[in-house]
PDB file of C-alpha atoms in Angstrom:
ATOM      1  CA  UNK X   1       0.000   0.000   0.000  1.00 37.00           C
ATOM      2  CA  UNK X   2       1.500   3.319  -1.093  1.00 43.00           C
ATOM      3  CA  UNK X   3       0.870   6.187   1.268  1.00 53.00           C
ATOM      4  CA  UNK X   4       0.299   9.652  -0.085  1.00 57.00           C
ATOM      5  CA  UNK X   5       2.987  11.878   1.359  1.00 53.00           C
ATOM      6  CA  UNK X   6       1.802  13.732   4.458  1.00 55.00           C
ATOM      7  CA  UNK X   7       4.028  16.542   5.625  1.00 57.00           C
ATOM      8  CA  UNK X   8       3.370  17.189   9.275  1.00 58.00           C
ATOM      9  CA  UNK X   9       0.541  18.520  11.386  1.00 55.00           C
ATOM     10  CA  UNK X  10      -1.144  21.913  11.461  1.00 54.00           C
ATOM     11  CA  UNK X  11      -1.306  21.984  15.255  1.00 48.00           C
ATOM     12  CA  UNK X  12      -0.380  25.652  15.473  1.00 50.00           C
ATOM     13  CA  UNK X  13      -3.169  26.522  13.055  1.00 53.00           C
ATOM     14  CA  UNK X  14      -5.879  24.218  14.387  1.00 52.00           C
ATOM     15  CA  UNK X  15      -7.649  26.851  16.473  1.00 50.00           C
ATOM     16  CA  UNK X  16      -8.130  29.018  13.411  1.00 52.00           C
ATOM     17  CA  UNK X  17     -10.492  26.452  11.939  1.00 55.00           C
ATOM     18  CA  UNK X  18     -12.958  27.154  14.721  1.00 46.00           C
ATOM     19  CA  UNK X  19     -13.185  30.894  14.170  1.00 50.00           C
ATOM     20  CA  UNK X  20     -16.459  32.254  12.743  1.00 47.00           C
ATOM     21  CA  UNK X  21     -16.660  32.188   8.952  1.00 54.00           C
ATOM     22  CA  UNK X  22     -17.443  35.368   6.981  1.00 51.00           C
ATOM     23  CA  UNK X  23     -21.064  34.179   6.928  1.00 58.00           C
ATOM     24  CA  UNK X  24     -21.099  33.910  10.733  1.00 68.00           C
ATOM     25  CA  UNK X  25     -21.164  30.109  10.614  1.00 83.00           C
ATOM     26  CA  UNK X  26     -18.776  28.071  12.732  1.00 90.00           C
ATOM     27  CA  UNK X  27     -17.286  24.584  12.812  1.00 94.00           C
ATOM     28  CA  UNK X  28     -19.564  22.708  15.191  1.00 94.00           C
ATOM     29  CA  UNK X  29     -18.677  20.337  18.052  1.00 96.00           C
ATOM     30  CA  UNK X  30     -19.955  16.752  18.286  1.00 97.00           C
ATOM     31  CA  UNK X  31     -23.417  16.016  19.695  1.00 98.00           C
ATOM     32  CA  UNK X  32     -23.086  12.946  21.973  1.00 98.00           C
ATOM     33  CA  UNK X  33     -26.550  11.549  21.221  1.00 97.00           C
ATOM     34  CA  UNK X  34     -25.928  11.760  17.467  1.00 98.00           C
ATOM     35  CA  UNK X  35     -22.503  10.159  17.906  1.00 98.00           C
ATOM     36  CA  UNK X  36     -24.135   7.210  19.645  1.00 98.00           C
ATOM     37  CA  UNK X  37     -26.690   6.883  16.842  1.00 97.00           C
ATOM     38  CA  UNK X  38     -24.329   7.473  13.910  1.00 98.00           C
ATOM     39  CA  UNK X  39     -24.962   5.420  10.779  1.00 98.00           C
ATOM     40  CA  UNK X  40     -22.062   3.394   9.376  1.00 98.00           C
ATOM     41  CA  UNK X  41     -22.583   2.174   5.831  1.00 98.00           C
ATOM     42  CA  UNK X  42     -19.246   0.435   5.442  1.00 98.00           C
ATOM     43  CA  UNK X  43     -15.948  -0.159   7.221  1.00 98.00           C
ATOM     44  CA  UNK X  44     -12.490  -0.029   5.719  1.00 97.00           C
ATOM     45  CA  UNK X  45      -9.197  -0.497   7.551  1.00 95.00           C
ATOM     46  CA  UNK X  46     -10.912  -0.161  10.922  1.00 94.00           C
ATOM     47  CA  UNK X  47     -12.848   3.053  10.252  1.00 96.00           C
ATOM     48  CA  UNK X  48     -16.540   3.515   9.579  1.00 98.00           C
ATOM     49  CA  UNK X  49     -17.823   5.496   6.600  1.00 98.00           C
ATOM     50  CA  UNK X  50     -21.123   7.227   5.943  1.00 98.00           C
ATOM     51  CA  UNK X  51     -22.335   7.925   2.399  1.00 98.00           C
ATOM     52  CA  UNK X  52     -24.909  10.687   2.076  1.00 98.00           C
ATOM     53  CA  UNK X  53     -26.451   9.061  -1.012  1.00 98.00           C
ATOM     54  CA  UNK X  54     -26.968   5.748   0.839  1.00 98.00           C
ATOM     55  CA  UNK X  55     -29.087   7.259   3.627  1.00 98.00           C
ATOM     56  CA  UNK X  56     -32.784   7.772   2.761  1.00 97.00           C
ATOM     57  CA  UNK X  57     -32.738  10.897   4.928  1.00 97.00           C
ATOM     58  CA  UNK X  58     -29.982  12.565   2.883  1.00 98.00           C
ATOM     59  CA  UNK X  59     -30.210  10.819  -0.487  1.00 98.00           C
ATOM     60  CA  UNK X  60     -30.448  13.496  -3.149  1.00 97.00           C
ATOM     61  CA  UNK X  61     -29.217  16.244  -0.830  1.00 98.00           C
ATOM     62  CA  UNK X  62     -26.204  18.368  -1.688  1.00 98.00           C
ATOM     63  CA  UNK X  63     -24.585  20.771   0.791  1.00 98.00           C
ATOM     64  CA  UNK X  64     -21.673  23.182   0.856  1.00 98.00           C
ATOM     65  CA  UNK X  65     -18.310  22.164   2.326  1.00 98.00           C
ATOM     66  CA  UNK X  66     -18.847  23.556   5.833  1.00 97.00           C
ATOM     67  CA  UNK X  67     -22.344  22.080   6.109  1.00 98.00           C
ATOM     68  CA  UNK X  68     -20.920  18.706   5.140  1.00 98.00           C
ATOM     69  CA  UNK X  69     -18.224  18.940   7.800  1.00 98.00           C
ATOM     70  CA  UNK X  70     -20.728  19.968  10.452  1.00 98.00           C
ATOM     71  CA  UNK X  71     -23.103  17.123   9.584  1.00 98.00           C
ATOM     72  CA  UNK X  72     -20.223  14.692  10.027  1.00 98.00           C
ATOM     73  CA  UNK X  73     -18.751  16.314  13.134  1.00 98.00           C
ATOM     74  CA  UNK X  74     -22.081  16.270  14.954  1.00 98.00           C
ATOM     75  CA  UNK X  75     -21.841  12.473  14.648  1.00 98.00           C
ATOM     76  CA  UNK X  76     -18.186  12.110  15.801  1.00 98.00           C
ATOM     77  CA  UNK X  77     -17.079  11.884  12.181  1.00 98.00           C
ATOM     78  CA  UNK X  78     -15.574  14.327   9.688  1.00 98.00           C
ATOM     79  CA  UNK X  79     -15.425  14.687   5.945  1.00 98.00           C
ATOM     80  CA  UNK X  80     -13.262  11.927   4.520  1.00 98.00           C
ATOM     81  CA  UNK X  81      -9.488  12.413   4.332  1.00 98.00           C
ATOM     82  CA  UNK X  82      -7.882  10.391   1.546  1.00 97.00           C
ATOM     83  CA  UNK X  83      -4.565   9.837   3.259  1.00 95.00           C
ATOM     84  CA  UNK X  84      -3.464   6.657   1.495  1.00 95.00           C
ATOM     85  CA  UNK X  85      -3.744   5.384  -2.048  1.00 96.00           C
ATOM     86  CA  UNK X  86      -5.740   2.387  -0.756  1.00 97.00           C
ATOM     87  CA  UNK X  87      -8.328   4.608   0.924  1.00 97.00           C
ATOM     88  CA  UNK X  88      -8.417   6.886  -2.109  1.00 98.00           C
ATOM     89  CA  UNK X  89      -9.136   3.972  -4.457  1.00 98.00           C
ATOM     90  CA  UNK X  90     -11.719   2.543  -2.039  1.00 98.00           C
ATOM     91  CA  UNK X  91     -13.720   5.776  -1.967  1.00 98.00           C
ATOM     92  CA  UNK X  92     -13.354   6.292  -5.711  1.00 98.00           C
ATOM     93  CA  UNK X  93     -14.706   2.795  -6.336  1.00 98.00           C
ATOM     94  CA  UNK X  94     -17.813   3.586  -4.279  1.00 98.00           C
ATOM     95  CA  UNK X  95     -18.329   6.827  -6.203  1.00 98.00           C
ATOM     96  CA  UNK X  96     -18.182   4.930  -9.497  1.00 98.00           C
ATOM     97  CA  UNK X  97     -20.367   2.034  -8.327  1.00 98.00           C
ATOM     98  CA  UNK X  98     -23.093   4.381  -7.159  1.00 98.00           C
ATOM     99  CA  UNK X  99     -22.805   6.759 -10.134  1.00 98.00           C
ATOM    100  CA  UNK X 100     -22.142   9.744  -7.845  1.00 98.00           C
ATOM    101  CA  UNK X 101     -20.998  12.813  -9.803  1.00 98.00           C
ATOM    102  CA  UNK X 102     -18.807  14.269  -7.066  1.00 98.00           C
ATOM    103  CA  UNK X 103     -18.230  14.376  -3.302  1.00 98.00           C
ATOM    104  CA  UNK X 104     -16.675  16.664  -0.734  1.00 98.00           C
ATOM    105  CA  UNK X 105     -13.560  15.609   1.161  1.00 98.00           C
ATOM    106  CA  UNK X 106     -11.975  17.348   4.162  1.00 98.00           C
ATOM    107  CA  UNK X 107      -9.247  18.760   1.918  1.00 98.00           C
ATOM    108  CA  UNK X 108      -8.763  22.517   2.141  1.00 98.00           C
ATOM    109  CA  UNK X 109      -6.337  25.180   1.054  1.00 98.00           C
ATOM    110  CA  UNK X 110      -4.990  27.019   4.091  1.00 96.00           C
ATOM    111  CA  UNK X 111      -6.745  30.394   3.939  1.00 91.00           C
ATOM    112  CA  UNK X 112      -7.012  31.626   7.504  1.00 87.00           C
ATOM    113  CA  UNK X 113      -4.826  33.317  10.123  1.00 88.00           C
ATOM    114  CA  UNK X 114      -1.396  31.701  10.302  1.00 89.00           C
ATOM    115  CA  UNK X 115      -1.273  30.566   6.686  1.00 93.00           C
ATOM    116  CA  UNK X 116       1.618  32.911   5.980  1.00 93.00           C
ATOM    117  CA  UNK X 117       4.000  30.344   7.481  1.00 93.00           C
ATOM    118  CA  UNK X 118       7.126  29.955   5.314  1.00 95.00           C
ATOM    119  CA  UNK X 119       6.677  26.193   4.976  1.00 94.00           C
ATOM    120  CA  UNK X 120       3.266  26.729   3.364  1.00 96.00           C
ATOM    121  CA  UNK X 121       4.551  29.010   0.621  1.00 96.00           C
ATOM    122  CA  UNK X 122       3.599  29.211  -2.139  1.00 96.00           C
ATOM    123  CA  UNK X 123       0.131  28.340  -0.885  1.00 96.00           C
ATOM    124  CA  UNK X 124      -1.175  26.886  -4.142  1.00 95.00           C
ATOM    125  CA  UNK X 125       1.621  24.289  -3.977  1.00 96.00           C
ATOM    126  CA  UNK X 126       2.311  23.741  -0.266  1.00 97.00           C
ATOM    127  CA  UNK X 127      -0.842  24.991   1.454  1.00 97.00           C
ATOM    128  CA  UNK X 128      -3.283  22.095   1.033  1.00 98.00           C
ATOM    129  CA  UNK X 129      -4.170  19.936   4.036  1.00 97.00           C
ATOM    130  CA  UNK X 130      -6.714  17.434   5.359  1.00 97.00           C
ATOM    131  CA  UNK X 131      -8.670  19.505   7.873  1.00 96.00           C
ATOM    132  CA  UNK X 132     -10.071  16.445   9.659  1.00 96.00           C
ATOM    133  CA  UNK X 133      -6.577  15.236  10.530  1.00 93.00           C
ATOM    134  CA  UNK X 134      -4.655  18.537  10.368  1.00 93.00           C
ATOM    135  CA  UNK X 135      -2.156  16.941   8.015  1.00 94.00           C
ATOM    136  CA  UNK X 136      -0.508  18.624   5.055  1.00 95.00           C
ATOM    137  CA  UNK X 137      -0.823  17.099   1.624  1.00 96.00           C
ATOM    138  CA  UNK X 138       2.211  16.606  -0.549  1.00 95.00           C
ATOM    139  CA  UNK X 139       3.078  19.590  -2.764  1.00 97.00           C
ATOM    140  CA  UNK X 140       0.597  19.838  -5.608  1.00 97.00           C
ATOM    141  CA  UNK X 141       3.417  19.675  -8.167  1.00 94.00           C
ATOM    142  CA  UNK X 142       4.524  16.263  -6.849  1.00 94.00           C
ATOM    143  CA  UNK X 143       2.128  14.359  -9.108  1.00 90.00           C
ATOM    144  CA  UNK X 144       3.246  10.939  -7.824  1.00 90.00           C
ATOM    145  CA  UNK X 145       2.106  11.716  -4.280  1.00 91.00           C
ATOM    146  CA  UNK X 146      -1.447  12.919  -4.919  1.00 95.00           C
ATOM    147  CA  UNK X 147      -4.430  12.325  -7.184  1.00 97.00           C
ATOM    148  CA  UNK X 148      -5.040  15.773  -8.653  1.00 98.00           C
ATOM    149  CA  UNK X 149      -6.619  15.618 -12.099  1.00 98.00           C
ATOM    150  CA  UNK X 150      -4.510  16.495 -15.106  1.00 96.00           C
ATOM    151  CA  UNK X 151      -7.338  18.604 -16.521  1.00 94.00           C
ATOM    152  CA  UNK X 152     -10.381  20.677 -15.596  1.00 94.00           C
ATOM    153  CA  UNK X 153     -12.694  23.446 -16.708  1.00 93.00           C
ATOM    154  CA  UNK X 154      -9.936  25.428 -18.428  1.00 95.00           C
ATOM    155  CA  UNK X 155      -7.882  22.425 -19.499  1.00 93.00           C
ATOM    156  CA  UNK X 156      -5.135  22.914 -16.904  1.00 95.00           C
ATOM    157  CA  UNK X 157      -3.873  20.473 -14.239  1.00 96.00           C
ATOM    158  CA  UNK X 158      -5.572  20.715 -10.876  1.00 98.00           C
ATOM    159  CA  UNK X 159      -5.613  22.653  -8.635  1.00 98.00           C
ATOM    160  CA  UNK X 160      -6.172  25.517 -11.055  1.00 97.00           C
ATOM    161  CA  UNK X 161      -8.302  28.010  -9.056  1.00 97.00           C
ATOM    162  CA  UNK X 162     -10.402  28.351 -12.214  1.00 97.00           C
ATOM    163  CA  UNK X 163     -13.420  30.063 -10.678  1.00 97.00           C
ATOM    164  CA  UNK X 164     -11.335  32.844  -9.116  1.00 97.00           C
ATOM    165  CA  UNK X 165      -9.449  33.345 -12.389  1.00 96.00           C
ATOM    166  CA  UNK X 166     -12.806  33.788 -14.101  1.00 96.00           C
ATOM    167  CA  UNK X 167     -13.952  36.388 -11.561  1.00 97.00           C
ATOM    168  CA  UNK X 168     -15.661  34.182  -9.004  1.00 97.00           C
ATOM    169  CA  UNK X 169     -14.820  32.702  -5.599  1.00 97.00           C
ATOM    170  CA  UNK X 170     -11.456  31.078  -4.835  1.00 97.00           C
ATOM    171  CA  UNK X 171     -11.389  27.300  -5.178  1.00 98.00           C
ATOM    172  CA  UNK X 172     -10.200  26.462  -1.669  1.00 98.00           C
ATOM    173  CA  UNK X 173     -11.901  23.083  -1.062  1.00 98.00           C
ATOM    174  CA  UNK X 174     -11.018  19.633  -2.377  1.00 98.00           C
ATOM    175  CA  UNK X 175     -13.653  17.481  -4.077  1.00 98.00           C
ATOM    176  CA  UNK X 176     -13.470  14.188  -5.933  1.00 98.00           C
ATOM    177  CA  UNK X 177     -15.139  14.498  -9.349  1.00 98.00           C
ATOM    178  CA  UNK X 178     -16.368  11.525 -11.364  1.00 98.00           C
ATOM    179  CA  UNK X 179     -15.598  12.118 -15.054  1.00 96.00           C
ATOM    180  CA  UNK X 180     -16.976  15.649 -14.728  1.00 95.00           C
ATOM    181  CA  UNK X 181     -14.558  16.881 -17.380  1.00 95.00           C
ATOM    182  CA  UNK X 182     -14.062  13.433 -18.979  1.00 94.00           C
ATOM    183  CA  UNK X 183     -10.794  13.290 -17.051  1.00 95.00           C
ATOM    184  CA  UNK X 184     -11.327  10.236 -14.835  1.00 96.00           C
ATOM    185  CA  UNK X 185     -12.166  10.105 -11.135  1.00 98.00           C
ATOM    186  CA  UNK X 186      -9.751  12.530  -9.525  1.00 97.00           C
ATOM    187  CA  UNK X 187      -9.225  15.406  -7.109  1.00 98.00           C
ATOM    188  CA  UNK X 188     -10.294  18.932  -8.069  1.00 98.00           C
ATOM    189  CA  UNK X 189     -10.133  22.262  -6.277  1.00 98.00           C
ATOM    190  CA  UNK X 190     -13.654  23.681  -6.006  1.00 98.00           C
ATOM    191  CA  UNK X 191     -15.117  26.825  -4.445  1.00 98.00           C
ATOM    192  CA  UNK X 192     -16.374  25.864  -0.988  1.00 97.00           C
ATOM    193  CA  UNK X 193     -19.868  27.324  -1.478  1.00 97.00           C
ATOM    194  CA  UNK X 194     -20.769  24.761  -4.126  1.00 98.00           C
ATOM    195  CA  UNK X 195     -23.104  21.984  -3.013  1.00 98.00           C
ATOM    196  CA  UNK X 196     -22.288  18.297  -3.275  1.00 98.00           C
ATOM    197  CA  UNK X 197     -22.978  14.896  -1.697  1.00 98.00           C
ATOM    198  CA  UNK X 198     -20.507  13.979   1.018  1.00 98.00           C
ATOM    199  CA  UNK X 199     -18.690  11.108   2.721  1.00 98.00           C
ATOM    200  CA  UNK X 200     -18.079  11.064   6.462  1.00 98.00           C
ATOM    201  CA  UNK X 201     -15.284   9.106   8.148  1.00 98.00           C
ATOM    202  CA  UNK X 202     -15.129   8.244  11.848  1.00 98.00           C
ATOM    203  CA  UNK X 203     -12.820  10.643  13.670  1.00 98.00           C
ATOM    204  CA  UNK X 204     -10.759   9.167  16.494  1.00 97.00           C
ATOM    205  CA  UNK X 205     -10.253  12.485  18.287  1.00 96.00           C
ATOM    206  CA  UNK X 206     -13.971  13.294  18.388  1.00 97.00           C
ATOM    207  CA  UNK X 207     -14.882   9.770  19.465  1.00 98.00           C
ATOM    208  CA  UNK X 208     -12.325   9.847  22.304  1.00 97.00           C
ATOM    209  CA  UNK X 209     -13.566  13.254  23.444  1.00 97.00           C
ATOM    210  CA  UNK X 210     -17.217  12.185  23.585  1.00 98.00           C
ATOM    211  CA  UNK X 211     -16.379   8.888  25.298  1.00 97.00           C
ATOM    212  CA  UNK X 212     -14.333  10.728  27.917  1.00 97.00           C
ATOM    213  CA  UNK X 213     -16.964  13.367  28.603  1.00 97.00           C
ATOM    214  CA  UNK X 214     -19.898  10.921  28.452  1.00 97.00           C
ATOM    215  CA  UNK X 215     -18.650   7.727  30.157  1.00 95.00           C
ATOM    216  CA  UNK X 216     -22.160   6.285  30.493  1.00 94.00           C
ATOM    217  CA  UNK X 217     -22.990   6.690  26.819  1.00 95.00           C
ATOM    218  CA  UNK X 218     -22.204   3.857  24.457  1.00 94.00           C
ATOM    219  CA  UNK X 219     -20.483   5.553  21.516  1.00 94.00           C
TER     220      UNK X 219
END
């Protein structure tokens, strides 16, 4: 199993994730009762996964990136982080099998206070990380250590920040697209306000926190 290169934690920046967004929305904490009742559709390498399209309550729903994270986090999960090639191929296979056009992951371009760190420069190459695990991705120009598409809406390798170039919002969130540009099933940078189905992955830190603070609750 080949691991995608992960380049250290974002511990010093973690608190910035919890600051209010420009819209006034925040990253929400887990809800113990929902953690105890979380739905697991499938397990892979010891972790449970939730597919929004497989739940009758959310089938057909699409949400923006923050709403997807909050749905997952309320249940002691987070948007999926594709940290290994095996996990990446596993999730991609489920996308293909279920004919899902695209999904959100926890991937994000660092765009908050503290992102001016020298090791993150230039941001479009060194500033991507899995927010659920606070782990940096490999540089975007190291094509052997990631799964960025070789094409996109303007025919350039991903991430291309296409929407911002064309006068729209910056493409600061990472989605997996299924042949959207006839380019395979690969990673794309997408503006975070777009709405998509989502995949949640059990989060060890949130589970440990809820178990510690709610010892009588079976989580």
